[in-house]
mmCIF file of C-alpha atoms and ligand atoms in Angstrom:
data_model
loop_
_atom_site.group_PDB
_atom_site.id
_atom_site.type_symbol
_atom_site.label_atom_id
_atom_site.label_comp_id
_atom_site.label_asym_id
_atom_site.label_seq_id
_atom_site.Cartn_x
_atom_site.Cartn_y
_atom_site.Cartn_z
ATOM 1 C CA UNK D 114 -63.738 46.440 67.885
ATOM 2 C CA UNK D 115 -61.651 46.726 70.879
ATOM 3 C CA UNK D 116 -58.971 49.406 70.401
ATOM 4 C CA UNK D 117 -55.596 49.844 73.131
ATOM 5 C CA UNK D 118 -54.763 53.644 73.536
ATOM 6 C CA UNK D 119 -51.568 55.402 74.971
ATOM 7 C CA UNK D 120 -49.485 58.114 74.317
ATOM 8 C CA UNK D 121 -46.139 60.536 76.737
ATOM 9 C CA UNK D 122 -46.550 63.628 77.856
ATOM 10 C CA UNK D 123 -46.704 65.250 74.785
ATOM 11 C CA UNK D 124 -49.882 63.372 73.667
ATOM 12 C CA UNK D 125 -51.587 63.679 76.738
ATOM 13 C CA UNK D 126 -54.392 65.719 75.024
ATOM 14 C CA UNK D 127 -55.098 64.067 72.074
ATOM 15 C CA UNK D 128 -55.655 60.765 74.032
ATOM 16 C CA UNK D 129 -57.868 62.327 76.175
ATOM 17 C CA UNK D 130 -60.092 64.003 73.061
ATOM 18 C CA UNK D 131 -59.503 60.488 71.334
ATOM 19 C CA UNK D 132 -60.967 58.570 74.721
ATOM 20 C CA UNK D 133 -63.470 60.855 74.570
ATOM 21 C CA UNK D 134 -64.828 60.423 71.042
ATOM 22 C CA UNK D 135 -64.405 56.806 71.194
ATOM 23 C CA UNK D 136 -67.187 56.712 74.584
ATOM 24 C CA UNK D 137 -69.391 58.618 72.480
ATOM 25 C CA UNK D 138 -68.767 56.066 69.541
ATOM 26 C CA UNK D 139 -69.629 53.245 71.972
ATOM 27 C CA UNK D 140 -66.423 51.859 71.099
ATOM 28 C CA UNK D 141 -64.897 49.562 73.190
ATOM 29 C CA UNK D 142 -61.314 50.812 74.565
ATOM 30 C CA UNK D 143 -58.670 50.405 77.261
ATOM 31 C CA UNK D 144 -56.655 53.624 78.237
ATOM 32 C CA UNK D 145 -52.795 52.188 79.399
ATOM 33 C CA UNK D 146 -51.958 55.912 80.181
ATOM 34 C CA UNK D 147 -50.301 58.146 81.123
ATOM 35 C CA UNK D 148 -52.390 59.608 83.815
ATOM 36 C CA UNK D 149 -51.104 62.660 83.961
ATOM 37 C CA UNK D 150 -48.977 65.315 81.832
ATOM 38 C CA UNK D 151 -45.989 64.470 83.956
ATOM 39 C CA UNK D 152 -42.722 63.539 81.220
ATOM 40 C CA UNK D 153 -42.690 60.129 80.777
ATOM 41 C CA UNK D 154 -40.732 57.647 78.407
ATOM 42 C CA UNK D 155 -43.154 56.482 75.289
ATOM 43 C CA UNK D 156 -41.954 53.369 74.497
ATOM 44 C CA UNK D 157 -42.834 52.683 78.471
ATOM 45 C CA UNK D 158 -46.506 53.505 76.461
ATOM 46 C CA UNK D 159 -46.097 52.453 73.125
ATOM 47 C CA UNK D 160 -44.691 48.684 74.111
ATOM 48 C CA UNK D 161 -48.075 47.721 76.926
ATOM 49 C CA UNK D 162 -50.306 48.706 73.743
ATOM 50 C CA UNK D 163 -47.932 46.999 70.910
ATOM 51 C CA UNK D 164 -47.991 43.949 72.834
ATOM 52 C CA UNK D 165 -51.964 44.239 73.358
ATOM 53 C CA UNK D 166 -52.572 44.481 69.899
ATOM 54 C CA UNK D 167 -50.220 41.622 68.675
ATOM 55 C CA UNK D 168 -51.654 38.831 71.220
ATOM 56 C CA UNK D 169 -55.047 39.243 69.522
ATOM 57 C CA UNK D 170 -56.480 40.895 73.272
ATOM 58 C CA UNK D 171 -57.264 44.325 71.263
ATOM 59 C CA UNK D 172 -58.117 45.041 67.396
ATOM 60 C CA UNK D 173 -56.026 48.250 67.094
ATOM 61 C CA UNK D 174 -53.823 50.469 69.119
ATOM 62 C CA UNK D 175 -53.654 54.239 68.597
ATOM 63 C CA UNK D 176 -50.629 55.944 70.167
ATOM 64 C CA UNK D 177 -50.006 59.943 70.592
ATOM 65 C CA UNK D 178 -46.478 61.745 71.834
ATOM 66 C CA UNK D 179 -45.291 65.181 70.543
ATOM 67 C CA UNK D 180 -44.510 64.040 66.982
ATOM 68 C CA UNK D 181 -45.723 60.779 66.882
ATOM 69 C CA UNK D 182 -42.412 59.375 65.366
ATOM 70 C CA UNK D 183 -40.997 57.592 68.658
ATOM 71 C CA UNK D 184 -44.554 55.645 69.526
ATOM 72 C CA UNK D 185 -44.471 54.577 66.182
ATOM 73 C CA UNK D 186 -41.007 53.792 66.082
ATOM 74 C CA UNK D 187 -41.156 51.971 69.715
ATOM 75 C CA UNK D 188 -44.200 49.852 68.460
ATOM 76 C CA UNK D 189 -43.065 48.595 65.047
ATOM 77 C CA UNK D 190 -40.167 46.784 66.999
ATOM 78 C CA UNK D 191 -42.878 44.696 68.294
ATOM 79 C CA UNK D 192 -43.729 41.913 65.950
ATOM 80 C CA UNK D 193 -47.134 41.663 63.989
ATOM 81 C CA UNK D 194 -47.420 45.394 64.557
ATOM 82 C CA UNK D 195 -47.698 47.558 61.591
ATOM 83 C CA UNK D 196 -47.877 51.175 62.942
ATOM 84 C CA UNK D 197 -48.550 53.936 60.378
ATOM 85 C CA UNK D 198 -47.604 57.585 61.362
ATOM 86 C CA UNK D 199 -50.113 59.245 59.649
ATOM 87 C CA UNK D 200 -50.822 62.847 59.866
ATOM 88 C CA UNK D 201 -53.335 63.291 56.903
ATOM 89 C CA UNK D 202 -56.856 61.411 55.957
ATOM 90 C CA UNK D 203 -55.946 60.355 52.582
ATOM 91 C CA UNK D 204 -52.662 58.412 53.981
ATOM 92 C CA UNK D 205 -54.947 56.950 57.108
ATOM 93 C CA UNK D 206 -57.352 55.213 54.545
ATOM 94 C CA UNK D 207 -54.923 53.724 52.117
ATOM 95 C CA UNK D 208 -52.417 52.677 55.744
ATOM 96 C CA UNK D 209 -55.479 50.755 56.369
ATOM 97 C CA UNK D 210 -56.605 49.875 53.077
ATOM 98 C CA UNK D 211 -53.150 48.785 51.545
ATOM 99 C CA UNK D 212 -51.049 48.178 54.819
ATOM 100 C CA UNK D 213 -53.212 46.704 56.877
ATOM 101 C CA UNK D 214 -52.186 48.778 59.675
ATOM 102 C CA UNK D 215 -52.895 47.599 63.338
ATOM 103 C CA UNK D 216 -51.359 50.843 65.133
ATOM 104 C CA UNK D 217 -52.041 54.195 64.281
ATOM 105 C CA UNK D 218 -49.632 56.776 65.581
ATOM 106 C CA UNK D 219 -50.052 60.758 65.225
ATOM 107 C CA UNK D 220 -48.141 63.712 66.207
ATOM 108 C CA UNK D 221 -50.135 66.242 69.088
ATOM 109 C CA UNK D 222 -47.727 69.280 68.544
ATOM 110 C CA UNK D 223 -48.067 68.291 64.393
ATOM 111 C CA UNK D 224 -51.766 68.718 63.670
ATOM 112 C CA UNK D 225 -54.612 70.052 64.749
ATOM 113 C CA UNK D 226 -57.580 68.375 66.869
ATOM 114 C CA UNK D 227 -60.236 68.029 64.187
ATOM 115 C CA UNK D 228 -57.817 67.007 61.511
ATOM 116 C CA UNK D 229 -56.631 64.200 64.545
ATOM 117 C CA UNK D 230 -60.185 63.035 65.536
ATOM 118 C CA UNK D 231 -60.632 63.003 61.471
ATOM 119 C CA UNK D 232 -57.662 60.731 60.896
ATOM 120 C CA UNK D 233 -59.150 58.482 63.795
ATOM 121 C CA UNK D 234 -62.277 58.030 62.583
ATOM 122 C CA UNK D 235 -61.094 57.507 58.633
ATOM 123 C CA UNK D 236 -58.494 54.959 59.951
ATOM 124 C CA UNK D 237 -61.060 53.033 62.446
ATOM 125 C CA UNK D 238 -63.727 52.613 59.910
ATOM 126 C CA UNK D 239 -61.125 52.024 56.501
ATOM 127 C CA UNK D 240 -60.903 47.943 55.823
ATOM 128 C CA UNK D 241 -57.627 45.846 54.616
ATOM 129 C CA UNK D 242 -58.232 45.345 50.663
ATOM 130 C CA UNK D 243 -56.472 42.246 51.122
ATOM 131 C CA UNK D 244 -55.609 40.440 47.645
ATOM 132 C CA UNK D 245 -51.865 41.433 46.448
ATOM 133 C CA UNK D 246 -51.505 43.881 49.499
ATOM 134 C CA UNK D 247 -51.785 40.595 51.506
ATOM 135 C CA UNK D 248 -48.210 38.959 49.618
ATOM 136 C CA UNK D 249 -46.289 42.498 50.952
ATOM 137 C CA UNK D 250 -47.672 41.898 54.542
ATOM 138 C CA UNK D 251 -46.716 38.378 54.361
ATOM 139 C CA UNK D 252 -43.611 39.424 53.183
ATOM 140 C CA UNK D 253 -42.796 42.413 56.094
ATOM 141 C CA UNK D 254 -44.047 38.849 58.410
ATOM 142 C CA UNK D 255 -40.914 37.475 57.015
ATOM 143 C CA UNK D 256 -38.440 40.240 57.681
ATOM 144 C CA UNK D 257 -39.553 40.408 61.300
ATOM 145 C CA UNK D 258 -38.492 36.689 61.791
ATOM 146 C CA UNK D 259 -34.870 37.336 59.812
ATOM 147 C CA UNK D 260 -36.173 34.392 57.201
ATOM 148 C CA UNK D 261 -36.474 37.221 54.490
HETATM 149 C C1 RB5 A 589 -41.257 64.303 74.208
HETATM 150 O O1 RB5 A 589 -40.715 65.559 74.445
HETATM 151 C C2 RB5 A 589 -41.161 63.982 72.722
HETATM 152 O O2 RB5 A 589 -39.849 63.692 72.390
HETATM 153 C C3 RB5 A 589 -42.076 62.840 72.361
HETATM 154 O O3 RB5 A 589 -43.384 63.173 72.690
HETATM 155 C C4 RB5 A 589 -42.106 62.422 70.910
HETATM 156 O O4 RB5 A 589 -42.270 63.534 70.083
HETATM 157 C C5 RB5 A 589 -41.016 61.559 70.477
HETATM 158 O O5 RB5 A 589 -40.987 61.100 69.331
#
């Protein structure tokens, strides 16, 4: 699995405890920034990893600012992403399990670090059920190309 990772200012910690679990995973990542806790603009973050994730080059993106609510916001407008905010475990297994979700997006000044690096690992290792979850995803497919 090769998973994008970003996040602002505000998320600048998480990603760096998220980078840092994921080495120790041996999982394969790419980290498109920030560098540095210096304010930045998410969706300058949230659209590099979006994109990433929708031409096939990485499995999953996970994306971090203050609340979580503008990356995921930002990379939903991207089509073929389905970004779940999630700030519990049960909703990051069903997001994957049900929604087939391809960007995970979490809030650093919402929860705290081992609930986060919880919710990563649930989400990473939860699989799409397929079967009639698969119709609804068609059917979001759809409402991204106005044909709904
Ligand atoms: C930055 O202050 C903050 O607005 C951002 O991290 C995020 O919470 C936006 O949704």
């Amino acid at each position: 699995m090769k998973v994008a990772i970003a996040s602002d200012h505000g998320g600048f910690e998480y990603k760096a405890k998220i980078t840092e679990y994921l080495t120790s995973a041996g999982i394969e990542f790419k980290d498109f920034g920030p560098e540095s806790t210096a304010s930045v603009d998410y969706p300058d973050y949230a659209g590099p990893v979006a994109e990433a994730v929708a031409s096939g080059e990485f499995d999953r993106g996970i994306l971090i600012c203050g609340t979580g609510i503008g990356m995921s916001i930002a990379a939903n407008k991207v089509p073929g992403i389905r970004c779940a905010l999630v700030h519990d475990v049960f909703t990051a297994q069903v997001t994957r399990e049900h929604n087939n979700s391809n960007v995970l997006a979490m809030g650093q000044r919402v929860i705290g670090e081992g609930l986060m690096l919880l919710i990563v690992k649930t989400w990473l290792n939860a699989e799409f059920e397929g079967g009639r979850h698969q119709q609804r995803i068609d059917k979001i497919a759809q409402l991204e190309s106005c044909n709904g």
